[in-house]
Coordinates of C-alpha atoms in Angstrom, one line a residue:
X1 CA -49.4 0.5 6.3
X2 CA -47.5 3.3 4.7
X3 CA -43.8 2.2 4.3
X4 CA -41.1 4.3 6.5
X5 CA -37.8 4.7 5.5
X6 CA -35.0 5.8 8.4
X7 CA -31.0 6.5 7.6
X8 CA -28.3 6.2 10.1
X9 CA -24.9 6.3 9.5
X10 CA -21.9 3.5 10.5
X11 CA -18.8 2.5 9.6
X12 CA -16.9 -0.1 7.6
X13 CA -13.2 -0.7 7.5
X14 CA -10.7 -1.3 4.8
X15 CA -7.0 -1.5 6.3
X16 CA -7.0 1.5 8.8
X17 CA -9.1 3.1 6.6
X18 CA -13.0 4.0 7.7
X19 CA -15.7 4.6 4.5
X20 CA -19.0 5.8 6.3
X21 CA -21.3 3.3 5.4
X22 CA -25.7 4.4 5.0
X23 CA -27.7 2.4 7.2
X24 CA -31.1 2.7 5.5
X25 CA -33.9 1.2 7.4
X26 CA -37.1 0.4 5.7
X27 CA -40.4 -1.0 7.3
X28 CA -43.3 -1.8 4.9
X29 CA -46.3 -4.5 4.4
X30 CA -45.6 -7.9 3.4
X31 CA -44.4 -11.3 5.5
X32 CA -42.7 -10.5 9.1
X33 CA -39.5 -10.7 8.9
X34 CA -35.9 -8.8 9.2
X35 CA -33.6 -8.6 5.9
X36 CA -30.1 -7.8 6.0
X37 CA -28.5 -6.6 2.7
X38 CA -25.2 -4.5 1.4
X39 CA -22.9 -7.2 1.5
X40 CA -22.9 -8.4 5.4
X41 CA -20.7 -11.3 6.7
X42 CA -21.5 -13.5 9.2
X43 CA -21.0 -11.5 12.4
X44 CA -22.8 -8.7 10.9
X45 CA -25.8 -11.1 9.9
X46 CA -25.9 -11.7 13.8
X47 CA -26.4 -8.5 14.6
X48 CA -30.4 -8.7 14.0
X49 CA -30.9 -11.3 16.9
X50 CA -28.9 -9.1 19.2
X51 CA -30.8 -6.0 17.9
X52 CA -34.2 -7.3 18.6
X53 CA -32.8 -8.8 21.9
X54 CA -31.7 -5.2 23.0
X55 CA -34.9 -3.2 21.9
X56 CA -37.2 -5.8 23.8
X57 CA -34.9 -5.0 26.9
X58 CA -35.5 -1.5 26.3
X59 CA -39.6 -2.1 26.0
X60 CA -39.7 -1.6 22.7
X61 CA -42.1 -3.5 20.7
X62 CA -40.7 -5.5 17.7
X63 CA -42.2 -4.8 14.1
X64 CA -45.0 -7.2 13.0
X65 CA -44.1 -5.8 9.3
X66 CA -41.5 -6.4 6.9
X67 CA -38.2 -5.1 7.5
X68 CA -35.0 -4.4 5.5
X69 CA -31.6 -3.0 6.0
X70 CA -29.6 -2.0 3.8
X71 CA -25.9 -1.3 4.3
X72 CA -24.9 1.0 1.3
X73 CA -22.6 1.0 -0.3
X74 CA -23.1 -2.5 -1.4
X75 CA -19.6 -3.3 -2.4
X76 CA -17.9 -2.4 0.4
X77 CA -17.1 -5.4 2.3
X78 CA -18.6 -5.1 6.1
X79 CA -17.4 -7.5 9.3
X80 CA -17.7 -7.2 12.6
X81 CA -20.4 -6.3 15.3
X82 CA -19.9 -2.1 15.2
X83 CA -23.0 -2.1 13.0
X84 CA -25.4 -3.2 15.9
X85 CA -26.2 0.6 17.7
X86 CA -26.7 1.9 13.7
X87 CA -29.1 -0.7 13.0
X88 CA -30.9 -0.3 16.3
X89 CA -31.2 3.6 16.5
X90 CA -32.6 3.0 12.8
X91 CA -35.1 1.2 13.6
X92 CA -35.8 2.8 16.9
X93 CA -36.5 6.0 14.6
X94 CA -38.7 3.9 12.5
X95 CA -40.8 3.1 15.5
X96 CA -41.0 6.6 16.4
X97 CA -38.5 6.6 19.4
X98 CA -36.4 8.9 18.4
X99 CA -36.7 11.9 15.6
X100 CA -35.4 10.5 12.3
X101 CA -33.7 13.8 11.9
X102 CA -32.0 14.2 14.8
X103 CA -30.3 10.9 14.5
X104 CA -29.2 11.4 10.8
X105 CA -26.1 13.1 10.8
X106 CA -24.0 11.1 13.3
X107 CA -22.3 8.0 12.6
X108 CA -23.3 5.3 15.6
X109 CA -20.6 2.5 16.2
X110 CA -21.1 0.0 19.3
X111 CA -21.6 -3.5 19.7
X112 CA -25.4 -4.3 21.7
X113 CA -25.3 -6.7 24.9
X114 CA -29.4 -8.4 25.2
X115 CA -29.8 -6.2 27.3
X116 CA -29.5 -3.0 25.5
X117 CA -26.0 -2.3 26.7
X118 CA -23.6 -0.5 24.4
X119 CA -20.0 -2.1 24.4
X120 CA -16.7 -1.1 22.7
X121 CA -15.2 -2.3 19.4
X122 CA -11.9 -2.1 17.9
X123 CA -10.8 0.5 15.3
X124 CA -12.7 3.4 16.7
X125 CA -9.8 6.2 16.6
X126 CA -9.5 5.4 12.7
X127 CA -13.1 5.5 12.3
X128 CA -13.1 8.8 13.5
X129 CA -10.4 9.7 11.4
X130 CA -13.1 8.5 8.9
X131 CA -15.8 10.6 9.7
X132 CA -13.9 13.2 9.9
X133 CA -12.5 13.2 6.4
X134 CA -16.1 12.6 5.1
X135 CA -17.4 15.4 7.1
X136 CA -19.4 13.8 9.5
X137 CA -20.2 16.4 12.7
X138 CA -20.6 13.9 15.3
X139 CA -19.7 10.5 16.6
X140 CA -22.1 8.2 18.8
X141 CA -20.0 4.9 20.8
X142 CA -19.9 3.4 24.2
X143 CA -18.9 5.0 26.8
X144 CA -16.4 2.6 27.0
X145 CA -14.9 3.7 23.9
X146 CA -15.0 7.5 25.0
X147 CA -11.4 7.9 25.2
X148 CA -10.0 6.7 22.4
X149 CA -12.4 8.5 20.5
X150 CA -11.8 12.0 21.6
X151 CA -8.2 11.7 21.2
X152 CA -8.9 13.5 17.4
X153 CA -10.6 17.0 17.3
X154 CA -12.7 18.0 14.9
X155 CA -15.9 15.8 15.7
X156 CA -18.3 16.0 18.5
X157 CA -18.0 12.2 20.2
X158 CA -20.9 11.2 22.7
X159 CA -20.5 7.9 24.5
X160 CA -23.6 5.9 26.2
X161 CA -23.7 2.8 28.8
X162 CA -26.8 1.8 27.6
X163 CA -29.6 2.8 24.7
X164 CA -32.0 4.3 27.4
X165 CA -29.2 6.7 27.7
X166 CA -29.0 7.7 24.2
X167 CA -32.4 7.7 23.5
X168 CA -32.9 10.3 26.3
X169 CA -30.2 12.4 25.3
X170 CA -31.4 12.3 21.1
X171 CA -35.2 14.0 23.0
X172 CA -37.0 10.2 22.3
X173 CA -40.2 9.8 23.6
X174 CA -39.5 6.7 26.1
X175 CA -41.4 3.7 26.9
X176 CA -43.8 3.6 30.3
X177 CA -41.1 3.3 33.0
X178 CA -37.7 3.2 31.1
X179 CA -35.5 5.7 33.3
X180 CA -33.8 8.4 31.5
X181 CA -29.9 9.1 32.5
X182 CA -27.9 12.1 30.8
X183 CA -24.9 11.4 28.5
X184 CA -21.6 10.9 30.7
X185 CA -18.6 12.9 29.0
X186 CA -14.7 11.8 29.5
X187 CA -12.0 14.8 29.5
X188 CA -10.4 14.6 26.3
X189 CA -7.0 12.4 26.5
X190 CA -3.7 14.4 26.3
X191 CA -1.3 12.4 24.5
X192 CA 2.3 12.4 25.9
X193 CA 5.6 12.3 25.2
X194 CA 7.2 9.4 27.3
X195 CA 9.7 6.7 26.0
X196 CA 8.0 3.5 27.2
X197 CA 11.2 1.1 27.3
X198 CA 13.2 2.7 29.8
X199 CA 13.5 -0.1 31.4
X200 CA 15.8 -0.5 29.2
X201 CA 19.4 1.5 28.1
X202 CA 22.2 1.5 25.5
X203 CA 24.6 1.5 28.6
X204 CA 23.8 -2.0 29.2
X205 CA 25.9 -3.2 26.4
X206 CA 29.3 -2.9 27.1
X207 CA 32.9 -4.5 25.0
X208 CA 30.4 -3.7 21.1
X209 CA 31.5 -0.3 20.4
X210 CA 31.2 -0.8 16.9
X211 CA 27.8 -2.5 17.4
X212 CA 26.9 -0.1 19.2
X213 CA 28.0 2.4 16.6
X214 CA 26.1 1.1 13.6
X215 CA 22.7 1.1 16.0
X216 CA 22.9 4.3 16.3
X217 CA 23.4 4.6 12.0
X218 CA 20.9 3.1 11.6
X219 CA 18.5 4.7 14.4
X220 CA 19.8 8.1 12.8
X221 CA 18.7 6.7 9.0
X222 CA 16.1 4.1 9.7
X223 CA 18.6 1.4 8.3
X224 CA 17.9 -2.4 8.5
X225 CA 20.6 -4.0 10.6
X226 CA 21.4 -7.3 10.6
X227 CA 23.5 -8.8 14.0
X228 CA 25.0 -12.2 13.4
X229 CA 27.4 -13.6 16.3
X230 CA 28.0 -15.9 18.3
X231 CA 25.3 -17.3 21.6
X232 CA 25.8 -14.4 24.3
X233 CA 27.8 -11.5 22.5
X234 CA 24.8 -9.8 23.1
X235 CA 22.8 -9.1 19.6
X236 CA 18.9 -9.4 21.5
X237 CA 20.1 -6.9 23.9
X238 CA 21.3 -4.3 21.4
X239 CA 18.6 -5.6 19.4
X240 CA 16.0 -4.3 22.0
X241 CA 17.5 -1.1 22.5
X242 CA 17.0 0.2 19.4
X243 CA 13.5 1.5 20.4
X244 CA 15.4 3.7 23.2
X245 CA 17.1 5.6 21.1
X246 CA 14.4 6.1 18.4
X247 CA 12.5 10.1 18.6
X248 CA 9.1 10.4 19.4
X249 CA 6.6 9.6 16.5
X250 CA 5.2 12.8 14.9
X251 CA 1.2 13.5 14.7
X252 CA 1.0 11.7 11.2
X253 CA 2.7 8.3 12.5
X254 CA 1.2 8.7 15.8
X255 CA -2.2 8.5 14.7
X256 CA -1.6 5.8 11.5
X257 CA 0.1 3.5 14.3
X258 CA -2.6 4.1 16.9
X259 CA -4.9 3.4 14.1
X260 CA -3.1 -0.2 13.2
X261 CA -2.9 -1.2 17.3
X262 CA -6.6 -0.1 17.7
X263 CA -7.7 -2.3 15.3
X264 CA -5.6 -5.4 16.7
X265 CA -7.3 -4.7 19.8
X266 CA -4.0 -3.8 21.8
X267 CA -4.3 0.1 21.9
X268 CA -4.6 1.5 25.3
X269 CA -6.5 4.3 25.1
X270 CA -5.6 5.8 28.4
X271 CA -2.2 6.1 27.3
X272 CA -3.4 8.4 24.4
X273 CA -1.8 8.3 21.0
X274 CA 1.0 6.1 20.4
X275 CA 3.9 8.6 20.4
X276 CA 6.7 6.0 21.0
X277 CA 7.9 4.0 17.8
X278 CA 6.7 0.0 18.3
X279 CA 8.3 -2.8 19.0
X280 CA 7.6 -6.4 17.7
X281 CA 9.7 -9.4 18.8
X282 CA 7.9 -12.4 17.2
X283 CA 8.8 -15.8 18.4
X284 CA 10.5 -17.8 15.2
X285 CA 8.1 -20.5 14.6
X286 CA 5.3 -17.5 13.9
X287 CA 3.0 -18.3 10.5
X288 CA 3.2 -16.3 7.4
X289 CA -0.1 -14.4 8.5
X290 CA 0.9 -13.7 12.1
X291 CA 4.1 -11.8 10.2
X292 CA 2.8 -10.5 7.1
X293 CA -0.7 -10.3 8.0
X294 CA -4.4 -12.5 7.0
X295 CA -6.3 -15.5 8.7
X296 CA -10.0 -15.9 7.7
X297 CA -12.3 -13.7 6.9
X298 CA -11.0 -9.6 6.3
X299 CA -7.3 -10.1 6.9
X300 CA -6.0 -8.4 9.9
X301 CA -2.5 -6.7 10.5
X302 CA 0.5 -8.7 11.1
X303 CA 3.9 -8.0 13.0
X304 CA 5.0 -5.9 9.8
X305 CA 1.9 -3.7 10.1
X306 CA 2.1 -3.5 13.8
X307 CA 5.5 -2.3 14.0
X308 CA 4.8 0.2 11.4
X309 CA 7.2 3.2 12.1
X310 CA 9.1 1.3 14.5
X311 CA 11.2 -2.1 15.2
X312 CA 10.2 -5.4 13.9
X313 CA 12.9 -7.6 15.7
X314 CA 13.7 -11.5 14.2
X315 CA 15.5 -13.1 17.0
X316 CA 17.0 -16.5 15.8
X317 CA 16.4 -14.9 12.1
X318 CA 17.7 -18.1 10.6
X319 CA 15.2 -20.4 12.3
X320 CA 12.5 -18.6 10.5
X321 CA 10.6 -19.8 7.7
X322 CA 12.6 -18.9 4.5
X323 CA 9.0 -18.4 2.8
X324 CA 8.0 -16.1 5.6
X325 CA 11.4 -13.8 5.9
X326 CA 11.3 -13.5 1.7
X327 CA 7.4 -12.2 2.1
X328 CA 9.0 -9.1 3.8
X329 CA 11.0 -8.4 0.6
X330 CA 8.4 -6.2 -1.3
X331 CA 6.5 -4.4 2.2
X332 CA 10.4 -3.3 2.9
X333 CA 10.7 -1.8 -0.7
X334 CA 7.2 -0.3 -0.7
X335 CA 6.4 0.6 3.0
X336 CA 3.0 -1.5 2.8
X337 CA 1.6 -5.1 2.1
X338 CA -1.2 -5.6 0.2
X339 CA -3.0 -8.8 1.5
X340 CA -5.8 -10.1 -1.1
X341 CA -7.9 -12.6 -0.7
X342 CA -10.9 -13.9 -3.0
X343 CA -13.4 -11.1 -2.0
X344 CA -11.1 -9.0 0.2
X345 CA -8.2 -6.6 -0.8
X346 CA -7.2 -4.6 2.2
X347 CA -3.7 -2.8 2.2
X348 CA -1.7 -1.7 5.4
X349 CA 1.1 0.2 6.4
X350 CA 4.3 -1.6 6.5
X351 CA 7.2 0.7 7.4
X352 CA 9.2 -0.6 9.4
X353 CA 12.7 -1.3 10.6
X354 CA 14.1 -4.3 10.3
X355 CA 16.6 -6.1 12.9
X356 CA 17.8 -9.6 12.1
X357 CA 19.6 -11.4 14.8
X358 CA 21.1 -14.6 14.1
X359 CA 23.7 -17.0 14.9
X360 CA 26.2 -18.0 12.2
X361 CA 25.9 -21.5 12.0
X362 CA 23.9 -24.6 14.1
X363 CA 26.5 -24.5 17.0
X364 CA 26.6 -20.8 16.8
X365 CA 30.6 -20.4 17.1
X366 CA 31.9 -19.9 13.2
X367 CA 33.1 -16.2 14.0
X368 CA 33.8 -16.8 17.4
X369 CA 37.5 -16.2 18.8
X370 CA 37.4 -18.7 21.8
X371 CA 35.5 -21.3 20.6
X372 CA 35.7 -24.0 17.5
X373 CA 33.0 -24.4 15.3
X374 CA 31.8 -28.0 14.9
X375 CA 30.1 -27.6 11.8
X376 CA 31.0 -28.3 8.4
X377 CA 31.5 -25.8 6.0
X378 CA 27.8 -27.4 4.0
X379 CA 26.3 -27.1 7.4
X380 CA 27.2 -23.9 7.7
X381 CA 26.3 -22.2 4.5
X382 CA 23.0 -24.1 4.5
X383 CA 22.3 -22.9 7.9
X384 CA 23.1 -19.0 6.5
X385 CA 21.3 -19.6 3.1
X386 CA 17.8 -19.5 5.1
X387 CA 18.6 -15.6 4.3
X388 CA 17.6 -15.0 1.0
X389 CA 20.8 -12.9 -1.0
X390 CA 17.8 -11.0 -1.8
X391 CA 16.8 -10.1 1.6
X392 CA 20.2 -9.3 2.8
X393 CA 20.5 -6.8 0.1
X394 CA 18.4 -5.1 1.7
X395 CA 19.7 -4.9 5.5
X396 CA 22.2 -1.5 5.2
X397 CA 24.1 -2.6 7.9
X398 CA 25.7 -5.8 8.6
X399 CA 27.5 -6.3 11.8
X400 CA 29.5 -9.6 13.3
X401 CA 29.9 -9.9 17.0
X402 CA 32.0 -11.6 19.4
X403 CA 31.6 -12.5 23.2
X404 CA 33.4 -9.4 24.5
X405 CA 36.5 -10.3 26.4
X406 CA 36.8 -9.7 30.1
X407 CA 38.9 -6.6 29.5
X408 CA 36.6 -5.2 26.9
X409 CA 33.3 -5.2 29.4
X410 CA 35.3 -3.5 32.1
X411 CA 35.5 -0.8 29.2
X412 CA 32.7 2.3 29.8
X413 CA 29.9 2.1 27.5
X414 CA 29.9 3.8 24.0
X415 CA 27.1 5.7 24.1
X416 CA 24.0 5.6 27.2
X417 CA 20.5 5.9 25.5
X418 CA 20.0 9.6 26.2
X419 CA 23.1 10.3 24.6
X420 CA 22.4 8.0 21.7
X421 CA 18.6 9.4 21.3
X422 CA 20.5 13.2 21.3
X423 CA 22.5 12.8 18.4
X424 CA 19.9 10.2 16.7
X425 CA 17.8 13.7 16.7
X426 CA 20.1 16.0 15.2
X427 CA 21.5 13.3 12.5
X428 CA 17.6 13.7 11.5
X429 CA 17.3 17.0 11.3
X430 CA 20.6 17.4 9.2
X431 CA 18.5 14.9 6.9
X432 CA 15.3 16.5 6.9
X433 CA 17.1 19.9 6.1
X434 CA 18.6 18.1 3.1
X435 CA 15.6 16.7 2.2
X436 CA 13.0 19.7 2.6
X437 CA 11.1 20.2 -0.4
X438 CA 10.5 16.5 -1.6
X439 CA 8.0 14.1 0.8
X440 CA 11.2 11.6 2.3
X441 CA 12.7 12.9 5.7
X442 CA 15.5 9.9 6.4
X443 CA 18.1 9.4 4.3
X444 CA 17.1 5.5 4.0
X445 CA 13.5 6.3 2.5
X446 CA 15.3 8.3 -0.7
X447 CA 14.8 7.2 -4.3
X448 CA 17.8 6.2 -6.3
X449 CA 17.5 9.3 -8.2
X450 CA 18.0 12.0 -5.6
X451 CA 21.2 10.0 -4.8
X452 CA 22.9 11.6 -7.6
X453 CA 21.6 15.1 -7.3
X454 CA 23.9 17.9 -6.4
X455 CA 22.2 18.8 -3.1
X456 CA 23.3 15.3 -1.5
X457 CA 26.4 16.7 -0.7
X458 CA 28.4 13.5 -2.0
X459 CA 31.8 14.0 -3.4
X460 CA 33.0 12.5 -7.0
X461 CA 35.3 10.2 -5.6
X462 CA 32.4 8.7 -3.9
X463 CA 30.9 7.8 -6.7
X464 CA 33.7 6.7 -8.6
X465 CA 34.6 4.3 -5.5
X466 CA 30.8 2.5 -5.4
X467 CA 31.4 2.3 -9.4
X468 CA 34.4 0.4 -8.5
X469 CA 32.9 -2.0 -6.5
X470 CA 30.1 -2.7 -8.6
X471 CA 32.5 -3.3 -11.5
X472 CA 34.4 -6.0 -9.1
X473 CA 30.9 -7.3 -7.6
X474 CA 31.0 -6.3 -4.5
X475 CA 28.2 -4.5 -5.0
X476 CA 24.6 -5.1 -6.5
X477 CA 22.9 -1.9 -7.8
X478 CA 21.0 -1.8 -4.8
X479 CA 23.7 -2.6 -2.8
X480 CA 25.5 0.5 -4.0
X481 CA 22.1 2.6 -3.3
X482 CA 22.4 1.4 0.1
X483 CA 25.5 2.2 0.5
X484 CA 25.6 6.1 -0.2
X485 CA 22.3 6.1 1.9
X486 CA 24.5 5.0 4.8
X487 CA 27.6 6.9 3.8
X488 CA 25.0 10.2 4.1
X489 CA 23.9 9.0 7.4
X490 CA 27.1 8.5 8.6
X491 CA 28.3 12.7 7.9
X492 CA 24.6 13.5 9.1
X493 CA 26.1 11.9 12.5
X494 CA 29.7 13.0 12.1
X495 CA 27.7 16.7 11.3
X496 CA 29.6 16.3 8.2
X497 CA 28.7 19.0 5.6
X498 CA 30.0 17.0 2.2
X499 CA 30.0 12.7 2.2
X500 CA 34.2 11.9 1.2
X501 CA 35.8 9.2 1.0
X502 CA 36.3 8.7 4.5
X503 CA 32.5 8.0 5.1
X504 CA 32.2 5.8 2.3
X505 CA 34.8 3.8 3.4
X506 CA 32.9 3.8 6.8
X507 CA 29.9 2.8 5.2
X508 CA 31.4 -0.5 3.7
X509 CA 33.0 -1.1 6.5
X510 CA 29.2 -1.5 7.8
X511 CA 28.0 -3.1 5.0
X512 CA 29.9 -5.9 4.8
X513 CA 31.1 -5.8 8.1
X514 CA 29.6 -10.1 8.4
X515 CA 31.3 -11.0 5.3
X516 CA 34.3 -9.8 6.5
X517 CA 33.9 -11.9 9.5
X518 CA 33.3 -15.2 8.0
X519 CA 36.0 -14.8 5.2

């Protein structure tokens, strides 16, 4: 017979990001029998018994030749079952189905039931993005899949219930009594603004004004904040409120986290794109790749990745693994983790904001003013050396709290979320003003070196006074980074023009706001 050679087009993922993969399709003389190349895993491999499965469903004949498919390129890694409809349109234009041309410039992504039914896979809006950047016109998936995949513009998306359906609508010449149904269309999604834990409020906190102060620091900066206190002063529930008073995520974030949560599986699609900032509140006995990301096979995102632009929250901090909390050390610095593994490297985004909330000590009552401690001193500082020095270098703001007396929660609230969120919003914009012209936005995301230039605003004595306390060790170099990143968040909030003295003093105060406590 005279070989035939068919391309389709799918996609293979690396992180959240798609690389349109060639799905060539070649049937020539020589032993039946299917070949799968270009690097498959295991599920992929599979997809040839599902593929036949579906076409015989559809009345299609299966080849008596030799077939191969190659996934190019080779050295992109490919998992998963999104290659299926590629494969089978392929090879239903190599049967003479459906025009090889016609089906050659989309990019076909859906998972085949036996029965020739097209069902939805994870990672489609990044996939998208994908073809999109690769200039890729249109975008084939199950129906299923419809919504998530029109949230983007700028590619023509079809979705399908079943092959008959696509094969009708791409003009194929259909087997003897295989009923032809029209592609069904879904209204594009619009994505909204809506804050999705209102459930929730700032009010609810009441006797922590200054807790409540330094949440809304480091909302305003995107500081790390570490609570420690006592059992009940309240540090989950101020903990969890952060989110509240966080702004809506921008287009950029919005897709990159709907990308991260669509490839997790836990995107809903009818919500549209992810415009509130994330929350993850992962229980403490949680494994280094359930936080930092892995397992078998192409690593998938962990909590770090999934609360990308918003909250990653470490209740009971201290009970974590050590080995786990000091694996956040570099993804803080950087803003991604790089997970490799003997034949994968795959890199995600990892910016996030970290709140640690922990007790001081095994009884939980070293700070408190009502209670004695029944720890030993060892006891405690072993129970508080399960934080790295290293890692809380890195949280900006360090806050003690106490049970609130009964006088203190008759007190009205510091701030209620709308409030909060209302002066969160114009701290940022005072930032992003100072910052226009360079790629950072919050005053925590600025390299060391812009600290010092004239447009910061910061005062002489300011300087002189973190020199001071780096000479007396008070202060690590990055400490003293930290701390004028704060000190400008803190006059971003006062709507301070200049950072003096007063707001550095305010910013240590903050900073060491724990040690103070325990000394």
């Amino acid at each position: 017979m005279r070989p035939i050679l068919v391309r389709t087009h799918a996609v293979a993922w690396s992180g959240i990001t798609a690389h349109i993969i060639a799905v060539e399709t070649h049937v020539g003389s020589g032993l039946v029998s299917f070949n799968l190349v270009g690097m498959p895993d295991a599920s992929v491999r599979e997809s040839r018994d599902r593929v036949r499965a579906a076409l015989q469903s559809c009345g299609v004949d299966w080849f008596e030749h030799r077939v191969t498919v190659n996934l190019s390129p080779a050295g992109i890694p490919k998992a998963g079952s999104a290659f299926d409809l590629a494969i089978a349109v392929g090879l239903l234009a190599a049967r003479g189905v459906v025009s090889p041309k016609a089906v050659d410039g989309a990019v076909f992504m859906a998972e085949l039931g036996l029965d020739g039914s097209l069902r939805p896979i994870r990672g489609v809006l990044p996939a998208v993005v994908g073809a999109r950047r690769e200039g890729m016109t249109q975008v084939v998936v199950a129906e299923d899949s419809l919504a998530e995949a029109r949230l983007l513009p700028g590619v023509e998306v079809l979705g399908f219930a079943h092959l008959r359906d696509l094969v009708a609508h791409f003009g194929g010449r259909l087997p003897e009594g295989l009923p032809a149904l029209s592609a069904r269309e879904a209204p594009a999604v619009q994505p909204e603004v809506s804050h999705a834990h209102d459930e929730v409020d700032l009010a609810d906190v009441r006797g922590q004004a200054f807790a409540a102060e330094g949440l809304v620091l480091a909302a305003a900066g995107g500081h790390h904040l570490l609570l420690v206190g006592e059992p009940g002063a309240g540090k989950t529930m101020l903990a969890k409120r952060l989110p509240t008073i966080l702004p809506p995520l921008d287009d950029e974030d919005a897709i990159e986290v709907t990308a991260i949560h669509s490839i997790c599986g836990t995107f809903d699609p009818s919500r549209g794109l992810m415009r509130t900032p994330p929350i993850e509140t992962p229980h403490h006995s949680a494994t280094m790749a359930a936080i930092i990301g892995g397992g078998t096979g192409v690593p998938r995102p962990g909590a770090i990745s999934r609360a990308h632009a918003g909250v990653l929250v470490l209740d009971e901090a201290a009970e974590f693994s050590p080995q786990v909390l000091d694996a956040m050390r570099q993804p803080l610095e950087s803003g991604v983790v790089n997970l490799h593994r003997a034949r994968h490297h795959v890199e995600y985004p990892a910016r996030f904001q970290l709140v640690l909330a922990s007790n001081p000590c095994p009884c939980g009552h070293a700070i408190s003013r009502r209670k004695s401690c029944m720890c030993s001193s060892l006891q405690r500082r072993r129970y508080m050396s399960r934080l790295s020095g290293p890692l809380l270098d890195r949280m900006d703001i360090q806050i003690p709290m106490m049970t609130p007396s009964p006088a203190e929660l008759s007190d009205p609230p510091a701030y209620t979320s709308a409030d909060a969120r209302k002066l969160v919003a114009q701290a940022r914009e005072r930032a992003r003003e100072r910052w226009r012209g360079t790629p950072w936005t919050m005053n925590s995301h600025v390299p060391s070196r812009l600290l010092h230039d004239p447009k910061c605003g910061i005062e002489p004595a300011v300087y002189r006074g973190v020199e001071r306390a780096i000479e007396d060790g008070t202060l690590s170099l990055r400490g003293a980074d930290r701390v004028l990143r704060l000190a400008l968040t803190i006059a971003d909030v006062r709507g301070a023009r200049r950072v003096g003295l007063s707001e550095l003093v305010s910013s240590l105060k903050f900073r060491n706001g724990v040690d103070n406590a325990n000394s």
